[in-house]
Short mmCIF file of C-alpha atoms in Angstrom, two decimals:
data_model
loop_
_atom_site.label_atom_id
_atom_site.label_comp_id
_atom_site.label_asym_id
_atom_site.label_seq_id
_atom_site.Cartn_x
_atom_site.Cartn_y
_atom_site.Cartn_z
CA PRO T 22 76.64 68.23 30.73
CA SER T 23 75.13 65.06 30.03
CA VAL T 24 77.53 62.69 28.10
CA GLY T 25 74.23 59.53 29.01
CA HIS T 26 74.67 56.72 30.95
CA ARG T 27 76.92 53.82 31.03
CA MET T 28 75.44 50.70 29.84
CA VAL T 29 76.32 47.12 29.24
CA GLY T 30 74.73 46.18 25.88
CA PRO T 31 71.06 47.47 26.65
CA PHE T 32 71.37 46.86 30.27
CA VAL T 33 70.85 50.32 32.16
CA PHE T 34 70.40 49.44 35.68
CA PHE T 35 70.90 46.63 38.04
CA ASP T 36 69.21 46.27 41.39
CA ARG T 37 69.58 43.53 43.92
CA MET T 38 66.46 43.42 46.42
CA GLY T 39 67.32 41.83 49.89
CA PRO T 40 68.30 39.53 50.65
CA VAL T 41 65.97 40.50 54.10
CA GLU T 42 64.08 38.35 57.02
CA LEU T 43 60.42 39.98 56.88
CA ALA T 44 58.74 39.15 59.95
CA PRO T 45 55.20 38.19 59.84
CA GLY T 46 53.05 41.31 59.32
CA ARG T 47 55.95 43.27 57.25
CA GLY T 48 56.35 43.01 53.58
CA LEU T 49 57.47 45.11 50.47
CA ASP T 50 55.52 48.05 49.73
CA VAL T 51 56.62 49.98 46.57
CA ARG T 52 53.99 52.74 46.03
CA PRO T 53 53.00 53.54 42.15
CA HIS T 54 55.70 54.94 40.24
CA PRO T 55 56.17 55.54 36.36
CA HIS T 56 58.59 54.32 33.84
CA ILE T 57 59.32 55.35 30.51
CA GLY T 58 61.74 54.13 27.57
CA LEU T 59 62.55 50.59 29.38
CA ALA T 60 61.58 47.30 30.17
CA THR T 61 61.67 46.10 33.83
CA VAL T 62 62.91 42.64 34.40
CA THR T 63 61.95 41.14 37.68
CA TYR T 64 63.21 37.77 38.80
CA VAL T 65 62.57 36.42 42.69
CA LEU T 66 65.25 34.27 44.06
CA GLU T 67 63.33 33.58 47.63
CA GLY T 68 59.87 34.47 48.40
CA GLU T 69 57.10 36.47 46.44
CA ILE T 70 56.39 39.81 44.91
CA LEU T 71 52.81 41.18 43.80
CA HIS T 72 52.98 43.12 40.75
CA ARG T 73 50.07 45.63 39.78
CA ASP T 74 50.26 47.93 36.73
CA SER T 75 48.23 50.94 34.87
CA LEU T 76 47.28 48.20 32.21
CA GLY T 77 45.28 46.21 35.12
CA SER T 78 47.74 43.46 35.31
CA VAL T 79 48.04 41.79 38.64
CA GLN T 80 50.59 39.09 39.09
CA ALA T 81 52.20 37.62 41.68
CA ILE T 82 55.87 36.38 40.78
CA GLN T 83 57.73 33.57 42.65
CA PRO T 84 61.24 32.28 42.41
CA GLY T 85 62.10 31.20 39.07
CA ALA T 86 59.46 33.23 37.16
CA VAL T 87 60.13 36.23 35.27
CA ASN T 88 58.14 39.29 35.04
CA TRP T 89 58.88 41.46 31.57
CA MET T 90 57.19 45.00 31.63
CA THR T 91 57.48 47.08 28.88
CA ALA T 92 57.02 50.78 29.49
CA GLY T 93 57.67 52.16 26.30
CA ARG T 94 55.43 55.48 26.07
CA GLY T 95 54.51 55.30 29.80
CA ILE T 96 53.47 52.72 32.37
CA VAL T 97 53.04 52.98 36.05
CA HIS T 98 53.21 50.00 38.43
CA SER T 99 53.28 48.92 41.99
CA GLU T 100 55.46 46.13 43.66
CA ARG T 101 54.07 44.74 47.29
CA THR T 102 53.54 41.73 49.47
CA ALA T 103 50.44 40.15 49.05
CA PRO T 104 48.20 39.86 52.21
CA GLU T 105 48.49 36.36 52.84
CA VAL T 106 52.30 36.41 52.47
CA ARG T 107 52.78 39.39 54.54
CA ALA T 108 50.88 37.51 57.33
CA LYS T 109 53.35 34.79 57.29
CA GLY T 110 56.51 36.63 56.70
CA GLY T 111 59.72 35.18 55.43
CA THR T 112 62.79 35.54 53.19
CA LEU T 113 62.66 37.96 50.11
CA SER T 114 65.48 38.33 47.53
CA ALA T 115 64.81 39.34 44.15
CA LEU T 116 66.80 41.09 41.32
CA GLN T 117 65.22 43.81 38.75
CA ILE T 118 67.25 44.90 35.97
CA TRP T 119 66.29 47.71 33.61
CA VAL T 120 66.75 46.76 29.95
CA ALA T 121 66.77 50.17 27.71
CA LEU T 122 64.65 49.97 24.45
CA PRO T 123 65.81 50.81 20.74
CA GLU T 124 64.98 54.27 19.92
CA ALA T 125 62.54 52.64 17.31
CA HIS T 126 60.71 51.36 20.21
CA GLU T 127 61.14 53.72 23.09
CA GLU T 128 57.48 55.05 22.40
CA ALA T 129 56.12 51.47 21.84
CA GLU T 130 52.61 50.62 23.55
CA PRO T 131 53.18 49.43 27.08
CA ALA T 132 52.84 45.66 28.24
CA PHE T 133 53.30 43.09 30.52
CA VAL T 134 53.96 39.62 30.44
CA HIS T 135 54.29 36.96 33.09
CA TYR T 136 56.52 33.58 32.46
CA PRO T 137 56.33 30.75 35.00
CA ALA T 138 59.22 29.31 36.22
CA ASP T 139 58.66 25.74 34.23
CA ALA T 140 58.94 27.99 30.94
CA ILE T 141 62.43 29.11 31.52
CA PRO T 142 65.29 26.41 29.95
CA ALA T 143 67.77 24.89 32.39
CA LEU T 144 71.15 25.01 31.72
CA GLU T 145 73.76 22.00 32.13
CA GLY T 146 77.08 21.26 31.93
CA GLU T 147 79.85 19.83 33.67
CA GLY T 148 79.97 21.29 37.28
CA ILE T 149 77.37 23.85 36.04
CA THR T 150 73.74 24.11 36.28
CA GLY T 151 71.42 27.34 35.67
CA ARG T 152 68.58 28.90 33.77
CA LEU T 153 68.64 30.90 30.57
CA VAL T 154 66.34 33.55 31.80
CA VAL T 155 66.37 35.66 28.51
CA GLY T 156 68.26 35.49 25.37
CA ALA T 157 70.05 32.56 23.72
CA SER T 158 72.82 30.29 24.74
CA GLU T 159 74.51 26.87 24.20
CA GLY T 160 71.55 25.85 21.77
CA LEU T 161 68.91 27.21 23.87
CA ARG T 162 66.84 30.03 23.73
CA SER T 163 64.56 31.55 26.34
CA PRO T 164 60.67 32.22 25.66
CA VAL T 165 60.97 35.87 27.11
CA GLU T 166 60.02 38.14 24.06
CA THR T 167 62.44 41.09 23.94
CA HIS T 168 63.17 44.24 21.58
CA SER T 169 66.68 43.48 20.93
CA GLU T 170 69.45 40.46 21.27
CA MET T 171 70.47 40.13 24.91
CA LEU T 172 71.56 37.28 27.37
CA TYR T 173 70.75 37.00 30.81
CA ALA T 174 71.38 34.03 32.68
CA ASP T 175 71.60 32.36 36.47
CA ILE T 176 74.53 29.92 36.45
CA VAL T 177 75.70 28.00 39.45
CA ILE T 178 79.18 26.83 39.23
CA ALA T 179 80.11 23.78 41.52
CA PRO T 180 83.08 24.01 43.69
CA GLY T 181 86.13 23.38 41.51
CA ALA T 182 84.26 23.75 38.31
CA ARG T 183 85.21 26.12 35.57
CA TYR T 184 82.58 28.24 33.28
CA ARG T 185 83.44 29.45 29.81
CA VAL T 186 81.84 32.93 29.14
CA ALA T 187 81.50 33.12 25.46
CA PRO T 188 82.92 36.49 23.89
CA GLU T 189 79.35 37.05 22.39
CA PRO T 190 77.44 39.13 22.93
CA GLU T 191 80.00 42.03 22.73
CA GLU T 192 79.47 43.60 26.11
CA ARG T 193 78.91 41.41 28.97
CA ALA T 194 79.01 41.41 32.85
CA PHE T 195 77.99 38.97 35.83
CA TYR T 196 77.07 39.82 39.21
CA VAL T 197 78.07 37.37 42.13
CA LEU T 198 74.95 36.18 44.04
CA SER T 199 76.73 33.84 46.24
CA GLY T 200 79.99 32.39 46.65
CA SER T 201 83.40 33.92 45.01
CA THR T 202 84.47 33.53 41.60
CA GLY T 203 87.63 34.58 39.62
CA ILE T 204 88.89 34.77 36.18
CA ALA T 205 91.35 31.66 35.50
CA GLY T 206 95.02 32.63 35.64
CA ARG T 207 94.52 35.80 37.32
CA PRO T 208 94.83 36.41 40.87
CA GLU T 209 91.35 38.54 42.00
CA SER T 210 88.69 36.69 43.32
CA PHE T 211 85.13 38.28 43.35
CA PRO T 212 83.05 37.85 46.29
CA GLU T 213 79.30 37.96 47.08
CA GLY T 214 77.65 41.35 45.82
CA GLU T 215 80.38 42.05 43.22
CA LEU T 216 79.70 43.27 39.74
CA VAL T 217 82.12 42.64 37.05
CA VAL T 218 82.14 44.16 33.44
CA LEU T 219 84.24 42.15 31.23
CA LYS T 220 86.28 43.47 28.39
CA PRO T 221 84.14 43.72 25.05
CA GLY T 222 84.76 40.96 23.31
CA SER T 223 86.78 38.77 25.49
CA GLU T 224 86.64 35.25 26.14
CA VAL T 225 87.14 34.23 29.58
CA VAL T 226 87.06 31.20 31.88
CA LEU T 227 85.56 31.58 35.53
CA ASP T 228 86.57 29.27 38.01
CA ALA T 229 84.84 28.79 41.63
CA PRO T 230 87.10 26.72 44.18
CA ARG T 231 84.31 26.78 46.77
CA GLY T 232 81.50 27.25 44.21
CA ALA T 233 79.30 30.18 43.08
CA ARG T 234 76.32 31.60 41.60
CA ILE T 235 76.22 34.24 39.27
CA MET T 236 73.71 36.54 36.99
CA LEU T 237 75.49 36.68 33.70
CA PHE T 238 74.06 39.62 31.50
CA GLY T 239 74.91 41.45 28.21
CA GLY T 240 74.15 42.44 24.54
CA GLU T 241 75.41 44.18 21.42
CA PRO T 242 76.02 48.06 22.32
CA LEU T 243 72.49 49.80 22.01
CA GLY T 244 73.74 53.46 22.14
CA GLU T 245 73.32 56.09 24.57
CA ARG T 246 70.98 56.67 27.21
CA HIS T 247 69.89 59.27 29.88
CA LEU T 248 68.63 58.32 33.27
CA TYR T 249 66.49 60.26 35.64
CA TRP T 250 64.93 58.56 38.42
CA ASN T 251 62.67 55.74 36.75
CA PHE T 252 62.95 57.32 33.62
CA VAL T 253 65.20 56.30 30.70
CA SER T 254 65.74 57.76 27.14
CA SER T 255 67.89 58.41 24.28
CA SER T 256 66.28 62.01 24.40
CA LYS T 257 66.87 64.44 27.68
CA ASP T 258 63.52 66.48 26.39
CA ARG T 259 61.82 63.26 26.56
CA ILE T 260 62.33 62.74 30.31
CA GLU T 261 61.68 66.39 30.82
CA GLN T 262 58.26 65.80 29.58
CA ALA T 263 57.80 62.61 31.65
CA LYS T 264 58.84 64.62 34.77
CA ALA T 265 56.35 67.46 33.93
CA ASP T 266 53.52 64.36 32.95
CA TRP T 267 53.84 62.75 36.25
CA ARG T 268 54.22 66.14 38.22
CA ALA T 269 50.88 66.99 36.68
CA GLY T 270 49.15 63.24 36.87
CA ARG T 271 48.91 62.76 33.25
CA PHE T 272 50.19 59.18 33.86
CA ALA T 273 47.29 56.20 34.06
CA GLY T 274 46.83 55.24 37.52
CA VAL T 275 47.29 51.49 38.88
CA PRO T 276 43.51 50.13 39.39
CA GLY T 277 42.54 49.87 42.98
CA GLU T 278 45.58 52.23 44.37
CA THR T 279 45.39 55.52 45.75
CA GLU T 280 48.86 55.98 46.80
CA PHE T 281 51.60 57.27 44.83
CA ILE T 282 55.67 57.97 44.65
CA PRO T 283 55.76 61.93 44.34
CA LEU T 284 58.15 63.08 41.62
CA PRO T 285 61.42 63.47 43.66
CA GLU T 286 62.41 67.35 42.70
CA GLU T 287 65.55 66.64 44.61
CA ALA T 288 66.19 63.03 43.32
CA PRO T 289 69.45 61.37 43.51
CA ARG T 290 70.90 62.68 40.26
CA THR T 291 73.46 60.10 38.16
CA PRO T 292 76.75 62.21 37.38
CA ASN T 293 76.10 62.03 34.09
CA TYR T 294 72.84 63.93 34.34
CA PRO T 295 72.80 67.77 34.62
#
């Protein structure tokens, strides 16, 4: 039986894309696909991704910028490499997280907002630099508008420096983008690619003898959610409806695109979804 999907605050899915070196003529081609009940947050580290959606949005996202797409009752989007970027090739590295929406906003009108890199506040401290992608921290607030309070930050810890992770919000985790870090006073070391979930409400200090870059994220508990393919909802019946709608072609299409990803009838299922 389904008991819901493990979350950290409102964060329900974390995906690192790349890094990959694309030869000239090759690029990213994620065909149009649907979402409900969530917001996707795309943050590019290197390269560029071209976003298109069923609202008619067309937006290239480059390093440091933020794409916030609210799926709500339903949206369709594609993620590709623009022709001029594809012709040159180059490195592509990006992160996409899915944020579950509060129940009162799960059926909100779909929306898309792009925030340029120069709108994202810089974080600075002793041996610490970074950017406050979403939320509030250290007296700063990101301009990214959200449906619930949360924190998402890109933090660089200089070799030998330490970074204090505050006990708020209650649920937090971090992903190691590069280098390695550990919790001061403990023997573990977390290398690149490791995702660490912290004990709720704990205050920890991270050290990085050789330096590290992490993504810190979290928020207050949002409640149980179910996850199937690209659909997130507090209701299993709503996910079944979304599956039927995509199968029957009832979602709006992406202008200018004819391709799409079919509903994966035998899709990999989370252990919690029957």
